[in-house]
Each structure stands twice: as structure tokens, then as C-alpha cells.
Amino acid sequence: MRPNTPRPPLAGPSSGPTPPFPIRLSGPIVKGFGRGSAELGIPTANIPIVGLSVGGNEDVESGVYYGWAGVDIDEMGKREEGVNGGGVWGMVMSIGWNPYYKNEKRSVEVHILHTFPHNFYGARMNLLICGFIRPEYDYVSKESLIEDIRVDIEVARRSLDREAYLKLKDERYLMEFGGEGHENEVAS
């Protein structure tokens, strides 16, 4: 259960990510459980959980993380005005079992801090996970889950808005959608 204490407004040190971060993950955007947009009002772009096992990330703690997401929107032929080839946006993501929903398999669900006019299943997404926000909790109601996710989103925005994290938005990896040799990996 979620502790009944105030949430910190920021995550991670101001000086930038510390090991094991940043962590790099990549994969095609796949259909998830269908709850993000429809039930929670918080759309997610999911990547296959198998991505965690490539590069030694299978032991990543279940919980909520923040970082940057590069999305190859052109791959699906769905150009967005002002975005050629794709783009990089802040993200908050959940890796875990979603105890409120009693999931039987672990998932990687990414909420990109940008509003898209369409879905883009099948497009490639590169993630640069910069830090950990909080562990995974169970909730007594859907409303308390939504409230906590909204706090996670604001913590991610504020955390990424610091100079050391803003610089990472320009990391070349985020916009390299080559496929071959572009495996999920832990950054060194």
C-alpha cells in the first residue's frame, strides 16, 4: 500500500543520473492492457517485457521511473506536424505487476509527456531511463491510483527540467532507430 506521507517533488540527484542509470531500452510499441487511455485517461505506449532481459535489465526493480523517450513516428507513416522522423519527449514509466489490477505478467508501460493525435503501434521507441521515482504500490481505489500517477507525471516533469537531465534529451541513441545492432542495453 502507498505510504500516507507527502511525496517528494523531485527524483534523482540534481547532478544527473547515478549508476545504474541511465538505462537504455528499445522496442516496438505494442498494445497493452487497454487501460491507460480508456480507463485511466493516461495513455501509454508499451514495449515488450522481453526487452528487460536483453542487456541484463531483468532485475530492474518494479516501480515508477522517469527519463526520455525517442519515438520513430515516421516508421508508421503517421507524421506529426513539426516532427520529422520522430521526436524525443519526457516520459514516466511503470515496470511491474500493477497490483491494483492483479496482473499475472510484468509489463513496461510508458506515458510520454506529449499529446499525440493518433496511436503508433509498431513504431520503434528508444528509452533512456534516468532515475527511479517510487516503488510499485497497490491502491484502495482507481481514483487513488490516478492521483498518484498524476503526481508521478509532475515529479518526472520537474526532475527532467533540471540542466543535467535536459542535456540527456540530446543523446544520439534516442533518435537511432536502426534495428540491427540496436539492442536493449545498460548504459555505461
Coordinates of N, CA and C in Angstrom, one line a residue, residues 25-136:
L25 N 16.6 1.2 -23.1 CA 15.8 0.1 -23.6 C 15.2 0.5 -24.9
S26 N 14.9 -0.5 -25.7 CA 14.4 -0.2 -27.1 C 13.4 -1.3 -27.5
G27 N 12.4 -0.9 -28.2 CA 11.5 -2.0 -28.7 C 10.4 -1.3 -29.5
P28 N 9.6 -2.2 -30.1 CA 8.4 -1.7 -30.9 C 7.3 -1.4 -29.9
I29 N 6.5 -0.4 -30.2 CA 5.3 -0.1 -29.3 C 4.3 -1.1 -29.6
V30 N 3.8 -1.8 -28.5 CA 2.8 -2.9 -28.6 C 1.6 -2.5 -27.9
K31 N 0.5 -3.1 -28.2 CA -0.8 -2.9 -27.5 C -0.6 -3.5 -26.1
G32 N -1.1 -2.7 -25.1 CA -1.0 -3.2 -23.7 C -2.4 -3.7 -23.3
F33 N -2.7 -3.5 -22.0 CA -3.9 -4.0 -21.5 C -5.2 -3.2 -21.9
G34 N -4.9 -2.0 -22.4 CA -6.0 -1.1 -22.9 C -6.6 -0.3 -21.8
R35 N -5.9 -0.1 -20.7 CA -6.5 0.6 -19.6 C -6.0 2.1 -19.5
G36 N -4.8 2.3 -20.0 CA -4.2 3.7 -19.9 C -5.1 4.8 -20.4
S37 N -5.5 4.8 -21.6 CA -6.3 5.8 -22.2 C -7.8 5.7 -21.8
A38 N -8.3 4.5 -22.0 CA -9.7 4.2 -21.8 C -10.2 4.4 -20.4
E39 N -9.5 3.7 -19.5 CA -10.0 3.6 -18.1 C -9.3 4.7 -17.2
L40 N -8.1 5.0 -17.4 CA -7.4 5.9 -16.5 C -7.2 7.3 -17.1
G41 N -7.4 7.5 -18.4 CA -7.3 8.8 -19.0 C -5.8 9.2 -19.1
I42 N -4.9 8.2 -19.0 CA -3.5 8.5 -19.1 C -2.9 7.5 -20.1
P43 N -2.8 7.9 -21.4 CA -2.4 6.9 -22.4 C -0.9 6.4 -22.2
T44 N -0.7 5.2 -22.6 CA 0.6 4.6 -22.5 C 1.1 4.0 -23.8
A45 N 2.4 4.0 -24.0 CA 3.0 3.3 -25.2 C 3.8 2.2 -24.5
N46 N 3.5 1.0 -24.8 CA 4.1 -0.1 -24.1 C 5.2 -0.8 -25.0
I47 N 6.2 -1.3 -24.4 CA 7.2 -2.1 -25.2 C 7.2 -3.5 -24.5
P48 N 7.5 -4.5 -25.3 CA 7.5 -5.9 -24.8 C 8.4 -6.1 -23.6
I49 N 7.9 -6.8 -22.6 CA 8.7 -7.0 -21.4 C 10.0 -7.8 -21.6
V50 N 10.1 -8.5 -22.7 CA 11.3 -9.3 -23.0 C 12.4 -8.3 -23.1
G51 N 12.2 -7.0 -23.5 CA 13.2 -6.0 -23.6 C 14.0 -5.9 -22.3
L52 N 13.5 -6.2 -21.2 CA 14.2 -6.0 -19.9 C 15.3 -7.1 -19.8
S53 N 15.1 -8.2 -20.4 CA 16.1 -9.3 -20.2 C 17.4 -9.1 -21.1
V54 N 17.2 -8.3 -22.1 CA 18.4 -8.0 -23.0 C 19.3 -7.0 -22.3
G55 N 20.5 -7.2 -22.1 CA 21.4 -6.3 -21.5 C 21.4 -6.4 -20.0
G56 N 20.8 -7.4 -19.4 CA 20.9 -7.6 -18.0 C 19.9 -6.7 -17.2
N57 N 18.8 -6.3 -17.7 CA 17.9 -5.4 -17.0 C 16.7 -6.2 -16.3
E58 N 16.7 -7.5 -16.4 CA 15.6 -8.2 -15.9 C 15.4 -8.1 -14.4
D59 N 16.5 -7.6 -13.7 CA 16.4 -7.4 -12.3 C 16.0 -6.0 -11.9
V60 N 15.7 -5.2 -12.8 CA 15.2 -3.8 -12.5 C 14.0 -3.9 -11.6
E61 N 14.1 -3.2 -10.5 CA 13.0 -3.2 -9.5 C 11.7 -2.7 -10.1
S62 N 10.6 -3.4 -9.7 CA 9.3 -2.9 -10.1 C 9.1 -1.6 -9.5
G63 N 8.5 -0.6 -10.3 CA 8.2 0.7 -9.8 C 8.1 1.7 -10.9
V64 N 8.2 3.0 -10.6 CA 7.9 4.1 -11.5 C 9.3 4.8 -11.7
Y65 N 9.5 5.0 -13.0 CA 10.8 5.6 -13.4 C 10.5 6.9 -14.3
Y66 N 11.5 7.7 -14.5 CA 11.4 8.8 -15.4 C 12.6 8.9 -16.4
G67 N 12.4 9.6 -17.5 CA 13.5 9.7 -18.5 C 13.0 10.3 -19.8
W68 N 13.7 9.9 -20.8 CA 13.4 10.4 -22.2 C 13.0 9.3 -23.1
A69 N 12.0 9.5 -24.0 CA 11.6 8.6 -25.0 C 11.8 9.2 -26.4
G70 N 12.5 8.4 -27.2 CA 12.6 8.8 -28.6 C 11.6 7.9 -29.4
V71 N 10.8 8.4 -30.3 CA 9.8 7.6 -31.0 C 9.9 7.9 -32.5
D72 N 10.0 6.8 -33.2 CA 10.1 6.9 -34.7 C 8.7 6.9 -35.3
I73 N 8.1 8.1 -35.3 CA 6.7 8.2 -35.7 C 6.7 7.9 -37.2
D74 N 7.7 8.4 -38.0 CA 7.6 8.2 -39.5 C 7.6 6.7 -39.8
E75 N 8.0 5.8 -39.0 CA 8.0 4.4 -39.3 C 6.6 3.9 -39.6
M76 N 5.7 4.5 -39.0 CA 4.3 4.1 -39.2 C 3.6 5.0 -40.3
G77 N 4.3 5.9 -40.9 CA 3.7 6.8 -41.9 C 2.7 7.8 -41.3
K78 N 2.9 8.1 -40.0 CA 2.0 9.0 -39.4 C 2.8 10.2 -38.9
R79 N 3.1 11.1 -39.8 CA 3.8 12.3 -39.5 C 3.0 13.2 -38.6
E80 N 3.7 13.8 -37.7 CA 3.1 14.8 -36.8 C 3.6 16.1 -37.3
E81 N 2.7 17.1 -37.3 CA 3.1 18.4 -37.8 C 4.3 18.9 -37.0
G82 N 5.4 19.4 -37.6 CA 6.5 19.9 -37.0 C 7.5 18.8 -36.4
V83 N 7.2 17.6 -36.6 CA 8.0 16.5 -36.2 C 8.4 15.6 -37.4
N84 N 9.7 15.7 -37.8 CA 10.1 15.0 -38.9 C 10.9 13.8 -38.4
G85 N 10.5 12.6 -38.8 CA 11.3 11.4 -38.5 C 11.0 10.8 -37.1
G86 N 10.6 11.7 -36.2 CA 10.3 11.3 -34.8 C 10.6 12.4 -33.9
G87 N 10.7 12.1 -32.7 CA 11.0 13.1 -31.7 C 11.3 12.5 -30.3
V88 N 11.8 13.4 -29.5 CA 12.2 13.0 -28.1 C 11.3 13.8 -27.1
W89 N 10.7 13.1 -26.2 CA 9.9 13.7 -25.2 C 10.2 13.1 -23.8
G90 N 9.9 13.8 -22.8 CA 10.0 13.3 -21.5 C 9.0 12.1 -21.3
M91 N 9.3 11.3 -20.3 CA 8.4 10.1 -20.1 C 8.4 9.7 -18.6
V92 N 7.4 9.1 -18.2 CA 7.3 8.4 -16.9 C 6.8 7.0 -17.2
M93 N 7.4 6.0 -16.6 CA 7.1 4.7 -16.9 C 6.9 3.8 -15.7
S94 N 6.1 2.8 -15.9 CA 5.9 1.8 -14.9 C 6.5 0.5 -15.4
I95 N 7.3 -0.2 -14.5 CA 7.7 -1.5 -14.8 C 7.2 -2.3 -13.6
G96 N 6.3 -3.3 -13.9 CA 5.8 -4.1 -12.8 C 4.6 -4.9 -13.1
W97 N 3.9 -5.2 -12.0 CA 2.8 -6.2 -12.0 C 1.5 -5.5 -11.9
N98 N 1.5 -4.2 -11.6 CA 0.2 -3.4 -11.4 C -0.7 -4.1 -10.4
P99 N -0.3 -4.1 -9.2 CA -1.1 -4.8 -8.1 C -2.6 -4.5 -8.1
Y100 N -2.9 -3.2 -8.4 CA -4.3 -2.8 -8.3 C -5.2 -3.7 -9.3
Y101 N -4.6 -4.0 -10.5 CA -5.2 -4.8 -11.5 C -4.9 -6.3 -11.4
K102 N -4.1 -6.7 -10.4 CA -3.7 -8.1 -10.2 C -3.2 -8.8 -11.5
N103 N -2.3 -8.1 -12.2 CA -1.7 -8.6 -13.4 C -1.0 -9.9 -13.1
E104 N -1.0 -10.8 -14.1 CA -0.3 -12.1 -13.9 C 1.1 -12.0 -14.6
K105 N 1.3 -11.0 -15.4 CA 2.6 -10.8 -16.0 C 3.1 -9.4 -15.9
R106 N 4.4 -9.3 -15.8 CA 5.0 -8.0 -15.6 C 4.9 -7.2 -17.0
S107 N 4.8 -5.9 -16.9 CA 4.7 -5.1 -18.1 C 5.6 -3.8 -18.0
V108 N 5.9 -3.2 -19.2 CA 6.6 -2.0 -19.3 C 5.6 -1.0 -20.0
E109 N 5.1 -0.1 -19.2 CA 4.1 0.9 -19.7 C 4.7 2.3 -19.6
V110 N 4.8 3.0 -20.7 CA 5.4 4.3 -20.8 C 4.3 5.4 -21.1
H111 N 4.3 6.4 -20.3 CA 3.4 7.6 -20.6 C 4.4 8.7 -21.1
I112 N 4.2 9.0 -22.3 CA 5.0 10.1 -22.9 C 4.4 11.4 -22.6
L113 N 5.2 12.4 -22.2 CA 4.8 13.7 -21.7 C 4.5 14.6 -23.0
H114 N 3.6 14.1 -23.8 CA 3.3 14.8 -25.1 C 1.9 14.3 -25.5
T115 N 1.1 15.1 -26.1 CA -0.2 14.6 -26.6 C 0.0 14.3 -28.1
F116 N -0.3 13.1 -28.5 CA -0.3 12.7 -29.9 C -1.7 12.6 -30.5
P117 N -1.8 13.0 -31.7 CA -3.1 12.9 -32.4 C -3.6 11.5 -32.8
H118 N -2.7 10.5 -32.6 CA -3.0 9.2 -33.1 C -2.2 8.2 -32.3
N119 N -2.6 6.9 -32.4 CA -1.7 5.9 -31.8 C -0.6 5.5 -32.8
F120 N 0.4 4.8 -32.4 CA 1.5 4.5 -33.3 C 2.1 3.1 -33.0
Y121 N 1.2 2.1 -32.8 CA 1.6 0.8 -32.6 C 2.5 0.3 -33.7
G122 N 3.6 -0.4 -33.3 CA 4.6 -0.9 -34.2 C 5.8 0.1 -34.4
A123 N 5.6 1.3 -34.1 CA 6.7 2.3 -34.2 C 7.8 1.9 -33.2
R124 N 9.0 2.2 -33.5 CA 10.1 1.9 -32.5 C 10.2 3.0 -31.5
M125 N 10.5 2.6 -30.3 CA 10.7 3.6 -29.2 C 12.0 3.2 -28.5
N126 N 12.8 4.3 -28.3 CA 14.1 4.1 -27.5 C 13.9 4.9 -26.2
L127 N 14.2 4.2 -25.1 CA 14.0 4.8 -23.8 C 15.4 5.0 -23.1
L128 N 15.5 6.2 -22.5 CA 16.7 6.5 -21.7 C 16.1 6.7 -20.3
I129 N 16.2 5.7 -19.5 CA 15.7 5.8 -18.1 C 16.7 6.5 -17.2
C130 N 16.3 7.6 -16.7 CA 17.2 8.5 -15.9 C 17.2 8.3 -14.4
G131 N 16.1 7.7 -13.9 CA 16.0 7.6 -12.5 C 14.7 6.9 -12.0
F132 N 14.7 6.6 -10.7 CA 13.6 5.9 -10.0 C 12.8 7.0 -9.3
I133 N 11.5 6.9 -9.4 CA 10.6 7.8 -8.7 C 10.1 7.1 -7.4
R134 N 9.5 5.9 -7.5 CA 9.0 5.2 -6.4 C 8.7 3.8 -6.6
P135 N 8.6 3.0 -5.6 CA 8.2 1.6 -5.8 C 6.8 1.4 -6.2
E136 N 6.4 0.2 -6.7 CA 5.1 -0.1 -7.1 C 4.2 -0.3 -5.8

